[in-house]
Amino acid sequence: MPIFVLPNSRTAKRVHVAMPIACEYTDPVEKIIKTRTVTTSNISEGGIYFSIDDILPLKMAMKITFKLPKSENIISAKIKIVRIETNEENK
């Protein structure tokens, strides 16, 4: 199988950090508001990467709330799902 190495097109530096974030979204099937606490893998100016057990569609809106390490300030943001990866073990 060929291996392709592509240049990193990211313009923002990623910081690898595991921190809890609270997510709130409307379930696309049940049409109810759900809240989940998940853990990030990394964060940057361009986005935040985390795993969630629920199946969510691309472009779905979600509200997140979190605190950066060593900070007491609460950050709230509205985000949009722009990339989905599946866990091969769960297929």
PDB file of N, CA and C in Angstrom:
ATOM      1  N   MET A   1       0.849  -1.167   0.000  1.00  0.00           N
ATOM      2  CA  MET A   1       0.000   0.000   0.000  1.00  0.00           C
ATOM      3  C   MET A   1       0.901   1.238   0.000  1.00  0.00           C
ATOM      4  N   PRO A   2       0.650   2.183  -0.893  1.00  0.00           N
ATOM      5  CA  PRO A   2       1.478   3.395  -0.927  1.00  0.00           C
ATOM      6  C   PRO A   2       1.198   4.289   0.274  1.00  0.00           C
ATOM      7  N   ILE A   3       2.204   5.010   0.683  1.00  0.00           N
ATOM      8  CA  ILE A   3       2.074   5.964   1.786  1.00  0.00           C
ATOM      9  C   ILE A   3       2.294   7.354   1.214  1.00  0.00           C
ATOM     10  N   PHE A   4       1.373   8.235   1.468  1.00  0.00           N
ATOM     11  CA  PHE A   4       1.477   9.596   0.976  1.00  0.00           C
ATOM     12  C   PHE A   4       1.781  10.531   2.135  1.00  0.00           C
ATOM     13  N   VAL A   5       2.745  11.382   1.960  1.00  0.00           N
ATOM     14  CA  VAL A   5       3.089  12.374   2.974  1.00  0.00           C
ATOM     15  C   VAL A   5       2.711  13.731   2.404  1.00  0.00           C
ATOM     16  N   LEU A   6       1.750  14.352   3.034  1.00  0.00           N
ATOM     17  CA  LEU A   6       1.279  15.645   2.571  1.00  0.00           C
ATOM     18  C   LEU A   6       1.812  16.745   3.475  1.00  0.00           C
ATOM     19  N   PRO A   7       2.084  17.906   2.914  1.00  0.00           N
ATOM     20  CA  PRO A   7       2.550  19.008   3.767  1.00  0.00           C
ATOM     21  C   PRO A   7       1.455  19.440   4.725  1.00  0.00           C
ATOM     22  N   ASN A   8       1.865  19.899   5.892  1.00  0.00           N
ATOM     23  CA  ASN A   8       0.909  20.379   6.888  1.00  0.00           C
ATOM     24  C   ASN A   8       0.416  21.750   6.436  1.00  0.00           C
ATOM     25  N   SER A   9      -0.864  21.845   6.103  1.00  0.00           N
ATOM     26  CA  SER A   9      -1.417  23.107   5.612  1.00  0.00           C
ATOM     27  C   SER A   9      -1.989  23.976   6.725  1.00  0.00           C
ATOM     28  N   ARG A  10      -1.813  23.572   7.962  1.00  0.00           N
ATOM     29  CA  ARG A  10      -2.336  24.356   9.083  1.00  0.00           C
ATOM     30  C   ARG A  10      -1.520  25.637   9.248  1.00  0.00           C
ATOM     31  N   THR A  11      -2.232  26.705   9.542  1.00  0.00           N
ATOM     32  CA  THR A  11      -1.545  27.970   9.772  1.00  0.00           C
ATOM     33  C   THR A  11      -1.445  28.292  11.258  1.00  0.00           C
ATOM     34  N   ALA A  12      -2.269  27.671  12.072  1.00  0.00           N
ATOM     35  CA  ALA A  12      -2.261  27.915  13.510  1.00  0.00           C
ATOM     36  C   ALA A  12      -1.533  26.772  14.219  1.00  0.00           C
ATOM     37  N   LYS A  13      -0.743  27.106  15.210  1.00  0.00           N
ATOM     38  CA  LYS A  13      -0.019  26.098  15.988  1.00  0.00           C
ATOM     39  C   LYS A  13      -0.992  25.343  16.879  1.00  0.00           C
ATOM     40  N   ARG A  14      -0.862  24.024  16.896  1.00  0.00           N
ATOM     41  CA  ARG A  14      -1.696  23.184  17.760  1.00  0.00           C
ATOM     42  C   ARG A  14      -0.981  22.948  19.087  1.00  0.00           C
ATOM     43  N   VAL A  15      -1.753  22.954  20.156  1.00  0.00           N
ATOM     44  CA  VAL A  15      -1.223  22.638  21.479  1.00  0.00           C
ATOM     45  C   VAL A  15      -1.899  21.348  21.910  1.00  0.00           C
ATOM     46  N   HIS A  16      -1.092  20.319  22.150  1.00  0.00           N
ATOM     47  CA  HIS A  16      -1.631  19.040  22.596  1.00  0.00           C
ATOM     48  C   HIS A  16      -1.906  19.124  24.091  1.00  0.00           C
ATOM     49  N   VAL A  17      -3.188  19.075  24.431  1.00  0.00           N
ATOM     50  CA  VAL A  17      -3.591  19.206  25.826  1.00  0.00           C
ATOM     51  C   VAL A  17      -4.880  18.417  26.038  1.00  0.00           C
ATOM     52  N   ALA A  18      -4.913  17.683  27.126  1.00  0.00           N
ATOM     53  CA  ALA A  18      -6.129  16.955  27.503  1.00  0.00           C
ATOM     54  C   ALA A  18      -6.837  17.763  28.575  1.00  0.00           C
ATOM     55  N   MET A  19      -7.985  18.324  28.213  1.00  0.00           N
ATOM     56  CA  MET A  19      -8.762  19.100  29.180  1.00  0.00           C
ATOM     57  C   MET A  19     -10.242  18.844  28.928  1.00  0.00           C
ATOM     58  N   PRO A  20     -11.048  18.880  29.975  1.00  0.00           N
ATOM     59  CA  PRO A  20     -12.477  18.637  29.804  1.00  0.00           C
ATOM     60  C   PRO A  20     -13.180  19.832  29.170  1.00  0.00           C
ATOM     61  N   ILE A  21     -14.138  19.534  28.293  1.00  0.00           N
ATOM     62  CA  ILE A  21     -15.017  20.577  27.758  1.00  0.00           C
ATOM     63  C   ILE A  21     -16.450  20.071  27.852  1.00  0.00           C
ATOM     64  N   ALA A  22     -17.356  20.983  28.156  1.00  0.00           N
ATOM     65  CA  ALA A  22     -18.778  20.658  28.199  1.00  0.00           C
ATOM     66  C   ALA A  22     -19.375  20.999  26.839  1.00  0.00           C
ATOM     67  N   CYS A  23     -20.094  20.038  26.248  1.00  0.00           N
ATOM     68  CA  CYS A  23     -20.725  20.216  24.945  1.00  0.00           C
ATOM     69  C   CYS A  23     -22.241  20.190  25.106  1.00  0.00           C
ATOM     70  N   GLU A  24     -22.913  21.066  24.388  1.00  0.00           N
ATOM     71  CA  GLU A  24     -24.377  21.083  24.379  1.00  0.00           C
ATOM     72  C   GLU A  24     -24.832  21.166  22.930  1.00  0.00           C
ATOM     73  N   TYR A  25     -25.720  20.254  22.536  1.00  0.00           N
ATOM     74  CA  TYR A  25     -26.186  20.231  21.156  1.00  0.00           C
ATOM     75  C   TYR A  25     -27.560  19.578  21.088  1.00  0.00           C
ATOM     76  N   THR A  26     -28.245  19.801  19.982  1.00  0.00           N
ATOM     77  CA  THR A  26     -29.537  19.162  19.747  1.00  0.00           C
ATOM     78  C   THR A  26     -29.303  17.865  18.990  1.00  0.00           C
ATOM     79  N   ASP A  27     -29.726  16.763  19.573  1.00  0.00           N
ATOM     80  CA  ASP A  27     -29.565  15.460  18.935  1.00  0.00           C
ATOM     81  C   ASP A  27     -30.338  15.468  17.616  1.00  0.00           C
ATOM     82  N   PRO A  28     -29.677  15.149  16.497  1.00  0.00           N
ATOM     83  CA  PRO A  28     -30.341  15.236  15.198  1.00  0.00           C
ATOM     84  C   PRO A  28     -31.452  14.209  14.990  1.00  0.00           C
ATOM     85  N   VAL A  29     -31.439  13.119  15.729  1.00  0.00           N
ATOM     86  CA  VAL A  29     -32.463  12.079  15.580  1.00  0.00           C
ATOM     87  C   VAL A  29     -33.588  12.286  16.592  1.00  0.00           C
ATOM     88  N   GLU A  30     -33.218  12.405  17.868  1.00  0.00           N
ATOM     89  CA  GLU A  30     -34.220  12.520  18.936  1.00  0.00           C
ATOM     90  C   GLU A  30     -34.773  13.925  19.103  1.00  0.00           C
ATOM     91  N   LYS A  31     -34.100  14.914  18.509  1.00  0.00           N
ATOM     92  CA  LYS A  31     -34.523  16.321  18.577  1.00  0.00           C
ATOM     93  C   LYS A  31     -34.620  16.842  20.012  1.00  0.00           C
ATOM     94  N   ILE A  32     -33.706  16.372  20.863  1.00  0.00           N
ATOM     95  CA  ILE A  32     -33.641  16.861  22.238  1.00  0.00           C
ATOM     96  C   ILE A  32     -32.251  17.430  22.488  1.00  0.00           C
ATOM     97  N   ILE A  33     -32.147  18.334  23.435  1.00  0.00           N
ATOM     98  CA  ILE A  33     -30.854  18.914  23.781  1.00  0.00           C
ATOM     99  C   ILE A  33     -30.097  17.923  24.653  1.00  0.00           C
ATOM    100  N   LYS A  34     -28.854  17.662  24.269  1.00  0.00           N
ATOM    101  CA  LYS A  34     -28.003  16.759  25.035  1.00  0.00           C
ATOM    102  C   LYS A  34     -26.772  17.519  25.517  1.00  0.00           C
ATOM    103  N   THR A  35     -26.253  17.102  26.658  1.00  0.00           N
ATOM    104  CA  THR A  35     -25.003  17.657  27.167  1.00  0.00           C
ATOM    105  C   THR A  35     -24.047  16.499  27.414  1.00  0.00           C
ATOM    106  N   ARG A  36     -22.800  16.715  27.075  1.00  0.00           N
ATOM    107  CA  ARG A  36     -21.758  15.722  27.276  1.00  0.00           C
ATOM    108  C   ARG A  36     -20.497  16.438  27.742  1.00  0.00           C
ATOM    109  N   THR A  37     -19.718  15.763  28.544  1.00  0.00           N
ATOM    110  CA  THR A  37     -18.386  16.257  28.879  1.00  0.00           C
ATOM    111  C   THR A  37     -17.394  15.342  28.187  1.00  0.00           C
ATOM    112  N   VAL A  38     -16.524  15.941  27.394  1.00  0.00           N
ATOM    113  CA  VAL A  38     -15.531  15.190  26.633  1.00  0.00           C
ATOM    114  C   VAL A  38     -14.148  15.751  26.951  1.00  0.00           C
ATOM    115  N   THR A  39     -13.118  15.074  26.467  1.00  0.00           N
ATOM    116  CA  THR A  39     -11.748  15.514  26.708  1.00  0.00           C
ATOM    117  C   THR A  39     -11.079  15.856  25.380  1.00  0.00           C
ATOM    118  N   THR A  40     -10.421  16.991  25.334  1.00  0.00           N
ATOM    119  CA  THR A  40      -9.735  17.419  24.113  1.00  0.00           C
ATOM    120  C   THR A  40      -8.449  16.623  23.913  1.00  0.00           C
ATOM    121  N   SER A  41      -8.022  16.580  22.656  1.00  0.00           N
ATOM    122  CA  SER A  41      -6.706  16.040  22.318  1.00  0.00           C
ATOM    123  C   SER A  41      -5.750  17.177  22.004  1.00  0.00           C
ATOM    124  N   ASN A  42      -6.276  18.179  21.288  1.00  0.00           N
ATOM    125  CA  ASN A  42      -5.477  19.368  21.014  1.00  0.00           C
ATOM    126  C   ASN A  42      -6.399  20.544  20.731  1.00  0.00           C
ATOM    127  N   ILE A  43      -5.807  21.731  20.785  1.00  0.00           N
ATOM    128  CA  ILE A  43      -6.558  22.962  20.580  1.00  0.00           C
ATOM    129  C   ILE A  43      -5.652  23.941  19.848  1.00  0.00           C
ATOM    130  N   SER A  44      -6.261  24.763  19.002  1.00  0.00           N
ATOM    131  CA  SER A  44      -5.509  25.795  18.285  1.00  0.00           C
ATOM    132  C   SER A  44      -6.444  26.962  18.014  1.00  0.00           C
ATOM    133  N   GLU A  45      -5.896  27.980  17.409  1.00  0.00           N
ATOM    134  CA  GLU A  45      -6.707  29.131  17.019  1.00  0.00           C
ATOM    135  C   GLU A  45      -7.771  28.709  16.004  1.00  0.00           C
ATOM    136  N   GLY A  46      -7.479  27.689  15.229  1.00  0.00           N
ATOM    137  CA  GLY A  46      -8.397  27.252  14.173  1.00  0.00           C
ATOM    138  C   GLY A  46      -9.396  26.192  14.577  1.00  0.00           C
ATOM    139  N   GLY A  47      -9.248  25.603  15.760  1.00  0.00           N
ATOM    140  CA  GLY A  47     -10.202  24.571  16.134  1.00  0.00           C
ATOM    141  C   GLY A  47      -9.815  23.821  17.383  1.00  0.00           C
ATOM    142  N   ILE A  48     -10.657  22.856  17.707  1.00  0.00           N
ATOM    143  CA  ILE A  48     -10.448  22.044  18.900  1.00  0.00           C
ATOM    144  C   ILE A  48     -10.774  20.601  18.515  1.00  0.00           C
ATOM    145  N   TYR A  49      -9.914  19.670  18.902  1.00  0.00           N
ATOM    146  CA  TYR A  49     -10.090  18.271  18.533  1.00  0.00           C
ATOM    147  C   TYR A  49     -10.466  17.478  19.775  1.00  0.00           C
ATOM    148  N   PHE A  50     -11.586  16.750  19.669  1.00  0.00           N
ATOM    149  CA  PHE A  50     -12.038  15.921  20.788  1.00  0.00           C
ATOM    150  C   PHE A  50     -12.796  14.723  20.243  1.00  0.00           C
ATOM    151  N   SER A  51     -12.971  13.726  21.091  1.00  0.00           N
ATOM    152  CA  SER A  51     -13.736  12.532  20.739  1.00  0.00           C
ATOM    153  C   SER A  51     -15.047  12.540  21.508  1.00  0.00           C
ATOM    154  N   ILE A  52     -16.094  12.033  20.840  1.00  0.00           N
ATOM    155  CA  ILE A  52     -17.405  11.932  21.462  1.00  0.00           C
ATOM    156  C   ILE A  52     -18.036  10.629  20.982  1.00  0.00           C
ATOM    157  N   ASP A  53     -18.754   9.952  21.862  1.00  0.00           N
ATOM    158  CA  ASP A  53     -19.342   8.657  21.508  1.00  0.00           C
ATOM    159  C   ASP A  53     -20.549   8.774  20.577  1.00  0.00           C
ATOM    160  N   ASP A  54     -21.234   9.896  20.609  1.00  0.00           N
ATOM    161  CA  ASP A  54     -22.430  10.071  19.782  1.00  0.00           C
ATOM    162  C   ASP A  54     -22.059  10.280  18.311  1.00  0.00           C
ATOM    163  N   ILE A  55     -22.952   9.884  17.425  1.00  0.00           N
ATOM    164  CA  ILE A  55     -22.756  10.107  15.994  1.00  0.00           C
ATOM    165  C   ILE A  55     -23.346  11.467  15.652  1.00  0.00           C
ATOM    166  N   LEU A  56     -22.505  12.356  15.164  1.00  0.00           N
ATOM    167  CA  LEU A  56     -22.926  13.721  14.862  1.00  0.00           C
ATOM    168  C   LEU A  56     -22.672  14.015  13.385  1.00  0.00           C
ATOM    169  N   PRO A  57     -23.557  14.759  12.744  1.00  0.00           N
ATOM    170  CA  PRO A  57     -23.361  15.077  11.330  1.00  0.00           C
ATOM    171  C   PRO A  57     -22.390  16.240  11.128  1.00  0.00           C
ATOM    172  N   LEU A  58     -21.765  16.262   9.958  1.00  0.00           N
ATOM    173  CA  LEU A  58     -20.928  17.401   9.586  1.00  0.00           C
ATOM    174  C   LEU A  58     -21.770  18.672   9.575  1.00  0.00           C
ATOM    175  N   LYS A  59     -21.146  19.777   9.881  1.00  0.00           N
ATOM    176  CA  LYS A  59     -21.744  21.116   9.883  1.00  0.00           C
ATOM    177  C   LYS A  59     -22.756  21.339  11.000  1.00  0.00           C
ATOM    178  N   MET A  60     -22.869  20.380  11.922  1.00  0.00           N
ATOM    179  CA  MET A  60     -23.788  20.560  13.040  1.00  0.00           C
ATOM    180  C   MET A  60     -23.216  21.590  14.021  1.00  0.00           C
ATOM    181  N   ALA A  61     -24.076  22.451  14.532  1.00  0.00           N
ATOM    182  CA  ALA A  61     -23.663  23.453  15.514  1.00  0.00           C
ATOM    183  C   ALA A  61     -23.669  22.848  16.913  1.00  0.00           C
ATOM    184  N   MET A  62     -22.772  23.366  17.747  1.00  0.00           N
ATOM    185  CA  MET A  62     -22.650  22.874  19.110  1.00  0.00           C
ATOM    186  C   MET A  62     -22.116  24.020  19.974  1.00  0.00           C
ATOM    187  N   LYS A  63     -22.564  24.073  21.212  1.00  0.00           N
ATOM    188  CA  LYS A  63     -22.036  25.057  22.160  1.00  0.00           C
ATOM    189  C   LYS A  63     -21.058  24.328  23.070  1.00  0.00           C
ATOM    190  N   ILE A  64     -19.876  24.918  23.268  1.00  0.00           N
ATOM    191  CA  ILE A  64     -18.899  24.329  24.184  1.00  0.00           C
ATOM    192  C   ILE A  64     -18.515  25.342  25.254  1.00  0.00           C
ATOM    193  N   THR A  65     -18.126  24.820  26.398  1.00  0.00           N
ATOM    194  CA  THR A  65     -17.671  25.645  27.515  1.00  0.00           C
ATOM    195  C   THR A  65     -16.478  24.947  28.145  1.00  0.00           C
ATOM    196  N   PHE A  66     -15.418  25.724  28.427  1.00  0.00           N
ATOM    197  CA  PHE A  66     -14.225  25.142  29.032  1.00  0.00           C
ATOM    198  C   PHE A  66     -13.359  26.213  29.683  1.00  0.00           C
ATOM    199  N   LYS A  67     -12.382  25.759  30.451  1.00  0.00           N
ATOM    200  CA  LYS A  67     -11.372  26.635  31.044  1.00  0.00           C
ATOM    201  C   LYS A  67     -10.004  26.142  30.588  1.00  0.00           C
ATOM    202  N   LEU A  68      -9.153  27.057  30.191  1.00  0.00           N
ATOM    203  CA  LEU A  68      -7.791  26.690  29.831  1.00  0.00           C
ATOM    204  C   LEU A  68      -7.019  26.323  31.093  1.00  0.00           C
ATOM    205  N   PRO A  69      -6.021  25.453  30.958  1.00  0.00           N
ATOM    206  CA  PRO A  69      -5.214  25.105  32.128  1.00  0.00           C
ATOM    207  C   PRO A  69      -4.608  26.364  32.770  1.00  0.00           C
ATOM    208  N   LYS A  70      -4.566  26.375  34.062  1.00  0.00           N
ATOM    209  CA  LYS A  70      -4.009  27.478  34.850  1.00  0.00           C
ATOM    210  C   LYS A  70      -4.792  28.775  34.698  1.00  0.00           C
ATOM    211  N   SER A  71      -6.067  28.680  34.343  1.00  0.00           N
ATOM    212  CA  SER A  71      -6.915  29.858  34.197  1.00  0.00           C
ATOM    213  C   SER A  71      -8.248  29.600  34.881  1.00  0.00           C
ATOM    214  N   GLU A  72      -8.829  30.642  35.431  1.00  0.00           N
ATOM    215  CA  GLU A  72     -10.150  30.540  36.041  1.00  0.00           C
ATOM    216  C   GLU A  72     -11.225  31.109  35.116  1.00  0.00           C
ATOM    217  N   ASN A  73     -10.825  31.689  33.991  1.00  0.00           N
ATOM    218  CA  ASN A  73     -11.781  32.276  33.055  1.00  0.00           C
ATOM    219  C   ASN A  73     -12.507  31.178  32.286  1.00  0.00           C
ATOM    220  N   ILE A  74     -13.830  31.279  32.246  1.00  0.00           N
ATOM    221  CA  ILE A  74     -14.642  30.322  31.503  1.00  0.00           C
ATOM    222  C   ILE A  74     -14.809  30.831  30.078  1.00  0.00           C
ATOM    223  N   ILE A  75     -14.543  29.961  29.116  1.00  0.00           N
ATOM    224  CA  ILE A  75     -14.671  30.293  27.704  1.00  0.00           C
ATOM    225  C   ILE A  75     -15.885  29.557  27.157  1.00  0.00           C
ATOM    226  N   SER A  76     -16.771  30.283  26.516  1.00  0.00           N
ATOM    227  CA  SER A  76     -17.940  29.699  25.857  1.00  0.00           C
ATOM    228  C   SER A  76     -17.856  30.041  24.380  1.00  0.00           C
ATOM    229  N   ALA A  77     -18.181  29.068  23.538  1.00  0.00           N
ATOM    230  CA  ALA A  77     -18.112  29.296  22.095  1.00  0.00           C
ATOM    231  C   ALA A  77     -19.143  28.444  21.383  1.00  0.00           C
ATOM    232  N   LYS A  78     -19.576  28.922  20.241  1.00  0.00           N
ATOM    233  CA  LYS A  78     -20.410  28.128  19.340  1.00  0.00           C
ATOM    234  C   LYS A  78     -19.478  27.612  18.258  1.00  0.00           C
ATOM    235  N   ILE A  79     -19.528  26.296  18.036  1.00  0.00           N
ATOM    236  CA  ILE A  79     -18.642  25.691  17.054  1.00  0.00           C
ATOM    237  C   ILE A  79     -19.463  24.909  16.033  1.00  0.00           C
ATOM    238  N   LYS A  80     -18.778  24.498  14.972  1.00  0.00           N
ATOM    239  CA  LYS A  80     -19.404  23.688  13.937  1.00  0.00           C
ATOM    240  C   LYS A  80     -18.513  22.480  13.680  1.00  0.00           C
ATOM    241  N   ILE A  81     -19.114  21.299  13.570  1.00  0.00           N
ATOM    242  CA  ILE A  81     -18.376  20.075  13.284  1.00  0.00           C
ATOM    243  C   ILE A  81     -17.881  20.152  11.844  1.00  0.00           C
ATOM    244  N   VAL A  82     -16.563  20.098  11.650  1.00  0.00           N
ATOM    245  CA  VAL A  82     -16.009  20.207  10.298  1.00  0.00           C
ATOM    246  C   VAL A  82     -15.241  18.962   9.854  1.00  0.00           C
ATOM    247  N   ARG A  83     -14.988  18.054  10.781  1.00  0.00           N
ATOM    248  CA  ARG A  83     -14.287  16.822  10.403  1.00  0.00           C
ATOM    249  C   ARG A  83     -14.725  15.709  11.345  1.00  0.00           C
ATOM    250  N   ILE A  84     -14.902  14.519  10.775  1.00  0.00           N
ATOM    251  CA  ILE A  84     -15.298  13.364  11.564  1.00  0.00           C
ATOM    252  C   ILE A  84     -14.353  12.219  11.229  1.00  0.00           C
ATOM    253  N   GLU A  85     -13.854  11.575  12.269  1.00  0.00           N
ATOM    254  CA  GLU A  85     -13.037  10.379  12.104  1.00  0.00           C
ATOM    255  C   GLU A  85     -13.736   9.265  12.867  1.00  0.00           C
ATOM    256  N   THR A  86     -13.692   8.054  12.317  1.00  0.00           N
ATOM    257  CA  THR A  86     -14.309   6.937  13.019  1.00  0.00           C
ATOM    258  C   THR A  86     -13.228   6.117  13.692  1.00  0.00           C
ATOM    259  N   ASN A  87     -13.604   5.487  14.766  1.00  0.00           N
ATOM    260  CA  ASN A  87     -12.713   4.602  15.491  1.00  0.00           C
ATOM    261  C   ASN A  87     -12.830   3.220  14.855  1.00  0.00           C
ATOM    262  N   GLU A  88     -11.773   2.763  14.213  1.00  0.00           N
ATOM    263  CA  GLU A  88     -11.796   1.502  13.493  1.00  0.00           C
ATOM    264  C   GLU A  88     -12.147   0.320  14.393  1.00  0.00           C
ATOM    265  N   GLU A  89     -11.805   0.380  15.667  1.00  0.00           N
ATOM    266  CA  GLU A  89     -12.080  -0.725  16.589  1.00  0.00           C
ATOM    267  C   GLU A  89     -13.565  -0.930  16.806  1.00  0.00           C
ATOM    268  N   ASN A  90     -14.363   0.125  16.655  1.00  0.00           N
ATOM    269  CA  ASN A  90     -15.795   0.047  16.919  1.00  0.00           C
ATOM    270  C   ASN A  90     -16.615  -0.305  15.695  1.00  0.00           C
ATOM    271  N   LYS A  91     -15.977  -0.521  14.561  1.00  0.00           N
ATOM    272  CA  LYS A  91     -16.715  -0.858  13.332  1.00  0.00           C
ATOM    273  C   LYS A  91     -17.145  -2.294  13.332  1.00  0.00           C
TER     274      LYS A  91
END
